[in-house]
Amino acid sequence: IQIKQLMSSLFDEGTPSNTELSTHTFDYDAVSLALNNKQMSLYIQPKMSLPEENIVGGEFLVRWNHPEFGVLTPYYFIDIVEHSDLVHDFSILVVDEAFAFIEEHFAQLKGLTFNINLSVKNLEDIHLPERLAELASSYNVPPQMISFEVTESLLIENLAESLDVLLRLRLKGFSLSIDDFGTGYSSIKQLSQIPFCELKLDRCFIHGCALDKDKQAIIEATVALAHKLQLKIVAEGIENPNDLGFLNHYKIDYGQGYLFALPLKKVSFLKTLEQQKPYSVRENYN
Ligand code: C2E
Ligand code: MG
Ligand code: MG
Ligand code: MG
């Protein structure tokens, strides 16, 4: 796995080492202040084509550059964001930063596709499709380069309300991904109602799949379902070569995971992309 060696030098995700942190909880005011003070920023985890292992894009993942505790993952703050009115400004800031990055490095990034997480609460904003389309056009980002992901379990609880906004995002030209698939209970009917382009199989089914017949059955069935519905399938959380070896027996389209790369700082993502040997097919649009 040549890519892995290439990237190991670039593994630069901060892990909070401060032991105080495990007992520390952040409240609404702290998170709100951090947003206002621009302490949140985006990392990017490369997304690989399988079995070739070329970078075909990436997922933007938010980090909090905490002045005292260092780089914090969403584990420490995403619940506060998603359960409050912060979520609207938060997602606009995330999308804004992602689009600005793509515009700035467009020459290097064109042909790739990027995933951006939305909270299901964002879908309550009926003006979201117009706002995101305007933002994309102000940054000259083709909507075809962007897939918005929503977590399966949360989406299904609010499907009726969300459906209209999802349909209109699709009409604006954005792609849609269903995230953490397998952890919710969507029916095949619901899946086919929503104009998804991509299904991301949750990492709990991937980790250890090489040795687990139940996980293998779930993966096999999900690949068949996804492809029947004309969705691309992404395996999340690939951590070891044995699991990857198993996954490569199936027609999984893309993979993400620590085996290939951690979420990287933007400069490291660009460097990694530069060092990857060029590949012939750069068309990755749905
Ligand atoms: P997610 O969307 O399912 O993102 C994938 C998570 O899996 C990321 O955690 C990533 O670092 C982690 N991951 C990637 N590869 C591996 C692996 O091989 N093994 C393991 N164990 N984990 C792996 P992260 O960055 O901590 O994000 C957690 C969740 O926070 C995300 O889950 C997403 O739902 C949410 N989130 C992150 N950024 C944003 C954002 O900008 N907006 C919103 N609304 N939610 C976000
Ligand atoms: Mg995601
Ligand atoms: Mg997610
Ligand atoms: Mg996920």
Tab-separated table of C-alpha atoms and ligand atoms in Angstrom:
chain	number	residue	atom	x	y	z
A	1	ILE	CA	0.000	0.000	0.000
A	2	GLN	CA	2.213	2.730	-1.319
A	3	ILE	CA	-0.191	5.527	-0.418
A	4	LYS	CA	-0.077	4.545	3.222
A	5	GLN	CA	3.682	4.963	3.445
A	6	LEU	CA	3.433	8.235	1.651
A	7	MET	CA	0.901	9.477	4.097
A	8	SER	CA	2.272	8.200	7.348
A	9	SER	CA	4.626	11.144	7.478
A	10	LEU	CA	1.667	13.432	7.145
A	11	PHE	CA	-0.450	12.054	9.969
A	12	ASP	CA	-0.836	15.264	11.802
A	13	GLU	CA	-4.173	15.110	13.488
A	14	GLY	CA	-3.913	16.470	16.976
A	15	THR	CA	-4.917	14.181	19.797
A	16	PRO	CA	-5.562	15.905	23.067
A	17	SER	CA	-3.058	14.593	25.558
A	18	ASN	CA	-4.310	16.569	28.498
A	19	THR	CA	-5.845	14.114	30.941
A	20	GLU	CA	-8.000	16.848	32.471
A	21	LEU	CA	-9.912	16.868	29.225
A	22	SER	CA	-11.609	13.519	29.708
A	23	THR	CA	-13.678	14.993	32.524
A	24	HIS	CA	-14.093	18.399	30.950
A	25	THR	CA	-17.366	19.289	29.306
A	26	PHE	CA	-17.956	22.373	27.230
A	27	ASP	CA	-21.166	24.351	27.482
A	28	TYR	CA	-23.137	26.383	24.953
A	29	ASP	CA	-21.329	29.637	25.810
A	30	ALA	CA	-17.891	28.083	25.366
A	31	VAL	CA	-18.775	26.609	21.979
A	32	SER	CA	-20.494	29.781	20.847
A	33	LEU	CA	-17.444	31.836	21.815
A	34	ALA	CA	-15.155	29.438	19.967
A	35	LEU	CA	-17.226	29.869	16.813
A	36	ASN	CA	-17.160	33.654	17.118
A	37	ASN	CA	-13.420	33.602	17.730
A	38	LYS	CA	-12.894	31.424	14.645
A	39	GLN	CA	-11.312	28.600	16.614
A	40	MET	CA	-13.056	25.961	14.511
A	41	SER	CA	-11.424	24.872	11.269
A	42	LEU	CA	-11.645	22.052	8.765
A	43	TYR	CA	-9.461	19.013	8.264
A	44	ILE	CA	-9.829	16.729	5.251
A	45	GLN	CA	-9.796	12.943	5.195
A	46	PRO	CA	-8.881	11.566	1.765
A	47	LYS	CA	-11.368	9.291	0.066
A	48	MET	CA	-9.827	6.533	-2.045
A	49	SER	CA	-11.046	4.631	-5.077
A	50	LEU	CA	-11.023	0.876	-4.502
A	51	PRO	CA	-9.215	-1.246	-5.341
A	52	GLU	CA	-6.821	1.254	-7.009
A	53	GLU	CA	-6.351	3.417	-3.914
A	54	ASN	CA	-6.241	6.726	-5.723
A	55	ILE	CA	-7.450	9.835	-3.947
A	56	VAL	CA	-10.762	10.786	-5.543
A	57	GLY	CA	-11.744	13.440	-3.033
A	58	GLY	CA	-12.119	13.998	0.659
A	59	GLU	CA	-14.438	14.564	3.582
A	60	PHE	CA	-14.270	17.855	5.446
A	61	LEU	CA	-14.248	17.267	9.209
A	62	VAL	CA	-14.386	20.057	11.734
A	63	ARG	CA	-11.822	20.524	14.516
A	64	TRP	CA	-11.698	22.955	17.424
A	65	ASN	CA	-8.286	24.504	17.892
A	66	HIS	CA	-8.693	25.011	21.602
A	67	PRO	CA	-6.231	27.502	23.112
A	68	GLU	CA	-5.755	25.351	26.201
A	69	PHE	CA	-6.504	21.764	25.168
A	70	GLY	CA	-5.176	21.688	21.612
A	71	VAL	CA	-7.010	20.165	18.641
A	72	LEU	CA	-10.381	18.737	19.673
A	73	THR	CA	-12.533	16.397	17.551
A	74	PRO	CA	-16.303	16.924	17.201
A	75	TYR	CA	-16.824	14.414	20.012
A	76	TYR	CA	-16.332	17.291	22.455
A	77	PHE	CA	-18.753	19.793	20.942
A	78	ILE	CA	-20.932	18.510	18.096
A	79	ASP	CA	-23.857	17.590	20.364
A	80	ILE	CA	-24.023	21.124	21.724
A	81	VAL	CA	-23.917	22.522	18.202
A	82	GLU	CA	-26.521	20.151	16.788
A	83	HIS	CA	-28.952	20.586	19.677
A	84	SER	CA	-28.962	24.374	19.640
A	85	ASP	CA	-29.480	27.341	17.368
A	86	LEU	CA	-25.709	27.367	16.786
A	87	VAL	CA	-26.149	24.698	14.142
A	88	HIS	CA	-27.241	27.119	11.409
A	89	ASP	CA	-24.282	29.507	11.632
A	90	PHE	CA	-21.983	26.568	12.273
A	91	SER	CA	-22.870	24.786	9.036
A	92	ILE	CA	-22.682	27.969	6.985
A	93	LEU	CA	-19.190	28.611	8.407
A	94	VAL	CA	-18.168	25.031	7.572
A	95	VAL	CA	-19.481	25.228	4.013
A	96	ASP	CA	-17.961	28.679	3.545
A	97	GLU	CA	-14.520	27.476	4.630
A	98	ALA	CA	-14.779	24.376	2.443
A	99	PHE	CA	-15.818	26.354	-0.650
A	100	ALA	CA	-13.120	28.983	-0.062
A	101	PHE	CA	-10.510	26.213	0.080
A	102	ILE	CA	-11.783	24.641	-3.135
A	103	GLU	CA	-11.802	27.972	-4.951
A	104	GLU	CA	-8.297	28.824	-3.802
A	105	HIS	CA	-6.870	25.493	-4.993
A	106	PHE	CA	-9.263	24.820	-7.818
A	107	ALA	CA	-6.600	24.001	-10.394
A	108	GLN	CA	-5.310	21.208	-8.183
A	109	LEU	CA	-8.691	20.003	-6.927
A	110	LYS	CA	-10.857	19.936	-10.021
A	111	GLY	CA	-12.002	16.436	-10.871
A	112	LEU	CA	-12.200	15.511	-7.183
A	113	THR	CA	-15.392	15.437	-5.114
A	114	PHE	CA	-15.744	16.653	-1.540
A	115	ASN	CA	-18.105	15.594	1.195
A	116	ILE	CA	-19.448	18.028	3.759
A	117	ASN	CA	-21.452	16.899	6.788
A	118	LEU	CA	-24.755	18.616	7.429
A	119	SER	CA	-26.781	18.248	10.563
A	120	VAL	CA	-30.323	17.013	10.094
A	121	LYS	CA	-31.416	20.208	11.839
A	122	ASN	CA	-29.993	22.201	8.930
A	123	LEU	CA	-32.642	20.605	6.744
A	124	GLU	CA	-35.332	22.462	8.716
A	125	ASP	CA	-34.112	25.649	7.030
A	126	ILE	CA	-36.230	25.799	3.889
A	127	HIS	CA	-33.870	28.396	2.391
A	128	LEU	CA	-30.844	26.093	2.701
A	129	PRO	CA	-30.704	24.953	-0.956
A	130	GLU	CA	-30.744	28.551	-2.236
A	131	ARG	CA	-28.223	29.717	0.356
A	132	LEU	CA	-25.792	26.904	-0.429
A	133	ALA	CA	-26.218	27.319	-4.178
A	134	GLU	CA	-25.518	31.060	-3.876
A	135	LEU	CA	-22.483	30.366	-1.733
A	136	ALA	CA	-21.173	27.840	-4.257
A	137	SER	CA	-21.626	30.260	-7.111
A	138	SER	CA	-19.955	33.111	-5.207
A	139	TYR	CA	-16.894	30.858	-4.780
A	140	ASN	CA	-17.115	29.462	-8.319
A	141	VAL	CA	-17.481	25.941	-6.927
A	142	PRO	CA	-19.424	23.647	-9.269
A	143	PRO	CA	-22.134	21.983	-7.138
A	144	GLN	CA	-21.242	18.691	-8.857
A	145	MET	CA	-18.005	18.727	-6.834
A	146	ILE	CA	-19.883	18.639	-3.523
A	147	SER	CA	-21.788	15.916	-1.722
A	148	PHE	CA	-23.661	16.802	1.452
A	149	GLU	CA	-23.865	13.968	3.957
A	150	VAL	CA	-26.606	13.379	6.455
A	151	THR	CA	-26.562	10.663	9.112
A	152	GLU	CA	-29.031	7.882	8.429
A	153	SER	CA	-30.484	7.459	11.915
A	154	LEU	CA	-31.260	11.138	12.428
A	155	LEU	CA	-32.592	11.637	8.947
A	156	ILE	CA	-35.149	8.887	9.057
A	157	GLU	CA	-36.714	10.333	12.209
A	158	ASN	CA	-37.375	13.577	10.320
A	159	LEU	CA	-37.775	12.328	6.811
A	160	ALA	CA	-41.047	14.026	5.921
A	161	GLU	CA	-39.724	17.462	6.888
A	162	SER	CA	-36.309	16.929	5.304
A	163	LEU	CA	-37.339	15.460	2.007
A	164	ASP	CA	-38.242	18.704	0.266
A	165	VAL	CA	-34.959	20.403	1.178
A	166	LEU	CA	-32.976	17.333	0.102
A	167	LEU	CA	-34.760	17.199	-3.241
A	168	ARG	CA	-34.073	20.876	-3.855
A	169	LEU	CA	-30.377	20.517	-2.901
A	170	ARG	CA	-30.204	17.812	-5.546
A	171	LEU	CA	-31.936	20.075	-8.072
A	172	LYS	CA	-29.268	22.698	-7.390
A	173	GLY	CA	-26.752	20.128	-8.597
A	174	PHE	CA	-25.272	18.991	-5.285
A	175	SER	CA	-24.848	15.295	-4.548
A	176	LEU	CA	-26.208	13.695	-1.396
A	177	SER	CA	-24.680	10.959	0.766
A	178	ILE	CA	-26.273	8.914	3.488
A	179	ASP	CA	-23.786	8.684	6.345
A	180	ASP	CA	-23.245	5.984	8.991
A	181	PHE	CA	-25.515	3.660	7.030
A	182	GLY	CA	-26.633	0.614	8.973
A	183	THR	CA	-26.971	2.413	12.298
A	184	GLY	CA	-30.488	3.636	11.508
A	185	TYR	CA	-33.522	1.801	10.300
A	186	SER	CA	-34.311	3.177	6.887
A	187	SER	CA	-36.504	1.043	4.717
A	188	ILE	CA	-35.715	0.372	1.090
A	189	LYS	CA	-38.733	2.491	0.227
A	190	GLN	CA	-37.372	5.476	2.164
A	191	LEU	CA	-33.936	5.013	0.648
A	192	SER	CA	-35.344	5.144	-2.842
A	193	GLN	CA	-37.503	8.221	-2.050
A	194	ILE	CA	-34.483	10.358	-1.278
A	195	PRO	CA	-32.281	11.237	-4.230
A	196	PHE	CA	-29.065	9.950	-2.645
A	197	CYS	CA	-26.005	9.413	-4.776
A	198	GLU	CA	-23.817	7.627	-2.261
A	199	LEU	CA	-24.165	5.335	0.723
A	200	LYS	CA	-21.472	5.329	3.414
A	201	LEU	CA	-21.452	2.031	5.271
A	202	ASP	CA	-20.767	2.667	8.953
A	203	ARG	CA	-17.372	1.663	10.247
A	204	CYS	CA	-18.840	-0.760	12.800
A	205	PHE	CA	-19.473	-3.162	9.884
A	206	ILE	CA	-16.011	-2.632	8.426
A	207	HIS	CA	-13.795	-3.034	11.463
A	208	GLY	CA	-12.883	-6.717	11.742
A	209	CYS	CA	-14.934	-7.738	8.706
A	210	ALA	CA	-12.172	-10.039	7.448
A	211	LEU	CA	-12.886	-12.351	10.403
A	212	ASP	CA	-16.600	-11.865	10.923
A	213	LYS	CA	-19.171	-13.745	8.827
A	214	ASP	CA	-22.083	-11.579	10.002
A	215	LYS	CA	-20.340	-8.385	8.963
A	216	GLN	CA	-19.467	-9.981	5.639
A	217	ALA	CA	-23.117	-10.831	5.003
A	218	ILE	CA	-24.155	-7.253	5.820
A	219	ILE	CA	-21.485	-5.805	3.544
A	220	GLU	CA	-22.418	-8.115	0.677
A	221	ALA	CA	-26.114	-7.312	0.982
A	222	THR	CA	-25.493	-3.570	1.301
A	223	VAL	CA	-23.281	-3.487	-1.795
A	224	ALA	CA	-26.005	-5.263	-3.757
A	225	LEU	CA	-28.688	-2.895	-2.442
A	226	ALA	CA	-26.622	0.228	-3.110
A	227	HIS	CA	-25.789	-0.757	-6.643
A	228	LYS	CA	-29.387	-1.786	-7.386
A	229	LEU	CA	-30.407	1.726	-6.316
A	230	GLN	CA	-27.533	3.137	-8.417
A	231	LEU	CA	-25.726	4.496	-5.376
A	232	LYS	CA	-21.959	4.480	-4.982
A	233	ILE	CA	-20.833	2.760	-1.808
A	234	VAL	CA	-18.126	3.987	0.559
A	235	ALA	CA	-16.591	1.799	3.275
A	236	GLU	CA	-15.882	4.007	6.308
A	237	GLY	CA	-13.194	3.377	8.880
A	238	ILE	CA	-10.863	0.976	7.077
A	239	GLU	CA	-8.064	0.454	9.580
A	240	ASN	CA	-6.203	-2.672	8.562
A	241	PRO	CA	-5.006	-4.494	5.446
A	242	ASN	CA	-6.946	-7.676	6.240
A	243	ASP	CA	-10.256	-5.854	6.207
A	244	LEU	CA	-9.263	-4.037	3.023
A	245	GLY	CA	-8.321	-7.360	1.428
A	246	PHE	CA	-11.780	-8.678	2.192
A	247	LEU	CA	-13.498	-5.503	0.965
A	248	ASN	CA	-11.663	-5.717	-2.333
A	249	HIS	CA	-13.515	-8.970	-3.095
A	250	TYR	CA	-16.662	-6.876	-3.331
A	251	LYS	CA	-17.426	-4.045	-5.641
A	252	ILE	CA	-17.004	-1.332	-3.026
A	253	ASP	CA	-16.445	1.930	-4.897
A	254	TYR	CA	-14.562	3.977	-2.320
A	255	GLY	CA	-12.846	3.633	1.045
A	256	GLN	CA	-11.869	5.953	3.862
A	257	GLY	CA	-9.938	5.176	6.990
A	258	TYR	CA	-6.800	5.412	9.059
A	259	LEU	CA	-5.174	2.739	6.861
A	260	PHE	CA	-5.004	5.325	4.077
A	261	ALA	CA	-4.971	8.569	6.022
A	262	LEU	CA	-6.230	10.343	9.116
A	263	PRO	CA	-8.092	13.592	8.639
A	264	LEU	CA	-5.319	15.934	7.490
A	265	LYS	CA	-4.677	19.630	7.720
A	266	LYS	CA	-5.478	21.312	4.421
A	267	VAL	CA	-1.816	21.823	3.505
A	268	SER	CA	-1.079	18.168	4.195
A	269	PHE	CA	-4.017	17.095	2.069
A	270	LEU	CA	-2.681	19.170	-0.823
A	271	LYS	CA	0.816	17.791	-0.346
A	272	THR	CA	-0.502	14.244	-0.300
A	273	LEU	CA	-2.427	14.876	-3.485
A	274	GLU	CA	0.660	16.298	-5.153
A	275	GLN	CA	2.754	13.282	-4.249
A	276	GLN	CA	0.196	10.776	-5.455
A	277	LYS	CA	1.108	9.419	-8.818
A	278	PRO	CA	-1.182	10.853	-11.457
A	279	TYR	CA	-4.001	8.645	-12.573
A	280	SER	CA	-5.708	8.515	-15.887
A	281	VAL	CA	-9.390	8.744	-15.033
A	282	ARG	CA	-10.060	11.974	-13.221
A	283	GLU	CA	-13.794	11.988	-13.809
A	284	ASN	CA	-15.538	11.365	-10.544
A	285	TYR	CA	-18.817	13.187	-10.962
A	286	ASN	CA	-22.110	11.437	-10.458
B	1	C2E	P1	-18.616	10.991	10.288
B	1	C2E	O1	-19.246	11.951	9.334
B	1	C2E	O2	-19.078	9.579	10.225
B	1	C2E	O3	-17.065	11.117	10.016
B	1	C2E	C1	-16.178	10.035	10.059
B	1	C2E	C2	-15.495	9.951	11.388
B	1	C2E	O4	-14.752	8.733	11.446
B	1	C2E	C3	-14.497	11.066	11.633
B	1	C2E	O5	-14.511	11.351	13.024
B	1	C2E	C4	-13.173	10.413	11.266
B	1	C2E	O6	-12.065	11.008	11.871
B	1	C2E	C5	-13.407	9.021	11.775
B	1	C2E	N1	-12.578	8.022	11.110
B	1	C2E	C6	-12.089	8.049	9.859
B	1	C2E	N2	-11.388	6.945	9.579
B	1	C2E	C7	-11.440	6.184	10.696
B	1	C2E	C8	-10.889	4.895	11.039
B	1	C2E	O7	-10.210	4.224	10.260
B	1	C2E	N3	-11.152	4.411	12.289
B	1	C2E	C9	-11.900	5.125	13.177
B	1	C2E	N4	-12.083	4.570	14.393
B	1	C2E	N5	-12.429	6.328	12.889
B	1	C2E	C10	-12.202	6.850	11.661
B	1	C2E	P2	-14.573	12.840	13.534
B	1	C2E	O8	-13.796	13.728	12.648
B	1	C2E	O9	-14.259	12.783	14.983
B	1	C2E	O10	-16.081	13.229	13.341
B	1	C2E	C11	-17.095	12.616	14.079
B	1	C2E	C12	-18.443	13.026	13.563
B	1	C2E	O11	-18.662	14.421	13.799
B	1	C2E	C13	-18.549	12.865	12.058
B	1	C2E	O12	-18.816	11.525	11.778
B	1	C2E	C14	-19.670	13.808	11.732
B	1	C2E	O13	-20.936	13.171	11.877
B	1	C2E	C15	-19.498	14.903	12.779
B	1	C2E	N6	-18.877	16.042	12.086
B	1	C2E	C16	-17.587	16.228	11.764
B	1	C2E	N7	-17.420	17.387	11.088
B	1	C2E	C17	-18.659	17.935	10.963
B	1	C2E	C18	-19.174	19.119	10.342
B	1	C2E	O14	-18.458	19.910	9.747
B	1	C2E	N8	-20.528	19.333	10.433
B	1	C2E	C19	-21.364	18.456	11.076
B	1	C2E	N9	-22.669	18.743	11.117
B	1	C2E	N10	-20.912	17.329	11.650
B	1	C2E	C20	-19.586	17.070	11.595
B	2	MG	MG	-19.442	11.864	7.457
B	3	MG	MG	-21.462	12.230	9.778
B	4	MG	MG	-19.800	8.270	9.053
